[in-house]
């Protein structure tokens, strides 16, 4: 954004600095400047190129070259901004996908924790039953020993 602003300022300053009172720039140069001021930088670039090709010795050549460079810089900056915009959009999409994956992962972790808690409760219950069965077996052994000792 800073480069775009700088380029636009340079374009305006170049136009003001190279204008000489009483000079009559060609129609082609006026067309290039108008295109540039209207934001049609590709058209301005083509017109400046044509002017420089047809009038290389004109006193407005410095203006045309400077303005052409500014228009080219604006076009390059716009292209870079568009590229970066697409890259940001792509990164945002990737981030959203990762956030969805993370949410699914969190959901799965929550489900697995609930399942683990249920299994731990089952384990504790079964462990209690096992302990009661051991006690019952021990009691049966004691009863069996008492019955064997009786005549």
Coordinates of C-alpha atoms in Angstrom, one line a residue, residues 6-135:
X6 CA 4.5 6.6 -3.2
X7 CA 4.1 5.7 -6.9
X8 CA 1.0 7.9 -7.2
X9 CA 2.7 10.8 -5.5
X10 CA 5.7 10.4 -7.8
X11 CA 3.4 10.3 -10.8
X12 CA 1.8 13.6 -9.8
X13 CA 5.1 15.3 -8.9
X14 CA 6.7 14.1 -12.2
X15 CA 3.8 15.6 -14.1
X16 CA 4.1 18.9 -12.3
X17 CA 7.9 19.1 -12.4
X18 CA 8.3 18.5 -16.1
X19 CA 5.6 20.9 -17.3
X20 CA 6.9 24.0 -18.8
X21 CA 4.6 27.0 -19.3
X22 CA 3.9 27.6 -22.9
X23 CA 4.8 24.0 -24.0
X24 CA 2.3 22.1 -26.1
X25 CA 2.7 18.4 -25.4
X26 CA 1.5 16.1 -28.1
X27 CA -1.9 14.6 -28.1
X28 CA -0.3 11.3 -27.3
X29 CA 1.3 12.6 -24.1
X30 CA -1.9 14.2 -23.0
X31 CA -3.7 11.0 -23.6
X32 CA -1.1 9.1 -21.6
X33 CA -1.4 11.6 -18.7
X34 CA -5.2 11.5 -18.8
X35 CA -5.2 7.6 -18.7
X36 CA -2.7 7.7 -15.8
X37 CA -4.8 10.3 -13.9
X38 CA -8.0 8.2 -14.5
X39 CA -6.2 5.1 -13.1
X40 CA -5.9 3.3 -16.4
X41 CA -2.2 2.6 -16.0
X42 CA -1.9 -0.1 -18.6
X43 CA -3.3 2.3 -21.2
X44 CA -1.1 5.0 -19.9
X45 CA 2.0 2.7 -20.1
X46 CA 1.2 1.9 -23.7
X47 CA 0.7 5.6 -24.6
X48 CA 3.9 6.7 -22.9
X49 CA 5.8 3.9 -24.7
X50 CA 4.3 5.1 -28.0
X51 CA 5.2 8.7 -27.2
X52 CA 8.8 7.8 -26.3
X53 CA 9.0 5.8 -29.5
X54 CA 7.7 8.6 -31.8
X55 CA 9.1 11.6 -29.9
X56 CA 12.4 10.6 -28.4
X57 CA 13.9 14.1 -28.7
X58 CA 10.8 16.0 -27.4
X59 CA 11.4 18.2 -24.3
X60 CA 8.7 16.3 -22.5
X61 CA 10.6 13.0 -22.8
X62 CA 11.8 13.2 -19.1
X63 CA 8.2 13.7 -18.1
X64 CA 7.1 10.7 -20.2
X65 CA 9.8 8.5 -18.9
X66 CA 9.2 9.4 -15.3
X67 CA 5.4 9.1 -15.7
X68 CA 5.9 5.8 -17.5
X69 CA 8.0 4.5 -14.6
X70 CA 5.4 5.6 -12.1
X71 CA 2.6 3.9 -14.0
X72 CA 4.7 0.7 -14.3
X73 CA 5.4 0.8 -10.6
X74 CA 1.6 1.2 -9.9
X75 CA 0.8 -1.7 -12.1
X76 CA 3.5 -3.9 -10.5
X77 CA 2.3 -2.9 -7.0
X78 CA -1.3 -3.7 -7.9
X79 CA -0.2 -7.1 -9.3
X80 CA 1.7 -7.8 -6.1
X81 CA -1.2 -6.7 -4.0
X82 CA -3.5 -9.0 -5.9
X83 CA -1.1 -11.9 -5.6
X84 CA -0.7 -11.3 -1.9
X85 CA -4.5 -11.0 -1.6
X86 CA -4.9 -14.4 -3.2
X87 CA -2.2 -15.8 -0.9
X88 CA -3.9 -14.4 2.2
X89 CA -7.3 -15.9 1.0
X90 CA -5.6 -19.3 0.5
X91 CA -3.9 -19.1 3.9
X92 CA -7.3 -18.2 5.5
X93 CA -8.9 -21.2 3.8
X94 CA -6.1 -23.5 5.0
X95 CA -6.5 -22.0 8.6
X96 CA -10.2 -22.6 8.5
X97 CA -9.7 -26.2 7.4
X98 CA -7.2 -26.7 10.2
X99 CA -9.5 -25.2 12.7
X100 CA -12.3 -27.5 11.6
X101 CA -9.9 -30.4 11.9
X102 CA -8.9 -29.3 15.4
X103 CA -12.6 -29.0 16.4
X104 CA -13.2 -32.5 15.1
X105 CA -10.1 -33.7 17.1
X106 CA -11.3 -32.0 20.2
X107 CA -14.7 -33.6 19.8
X108 CA -13.1 -37.0 19.3
X109 CA -10.9 -36.4 22.5
X110 CA -14.1 -35.5 24.5
X111 CA -15.8 -38.7 23.2
X112 CA -12.8 -40.8 24.0
X113 CA -12.5 -39.3 27.5
X114 CA -16.1 -40.1 28.2
X115 CA -15.6 -43.7 26.9
X116 CA -12.5 -44.0 29.1
X117 CA -14.4 -42.8 32.2
X118 CA -17.2 -45.3 31.4
X119 CA -14.6 -48.1 31.0
X120 CA -12.9 -47.1 34.2
X121 CA -16.2 -47.2 36.0
X122 CA -16.9 -50.7 34.5
X123 CA -13.4 -51.8 35.6
X124 CA -14.0 -50.5 39.2
X125 CA -17.4 -52.3 39.3
X126 CA -15.9 -55.5 37.9
X127 CA -13.0 -55.2 40.3
X128 CA -15.5 -55.0 43.2
X129 CA -17.3 -58.0 42.0
X130 CA -14.1 -59.9 41.6
X131 CA -13.2 -59.0 45.2
X132 CA -16.6 -60.3 46.4
X133 CA -16.1 -63.5 44.4
X134 CA -12.7 -64.0 46.0
X135 CA -14.2 -63.5 49.4

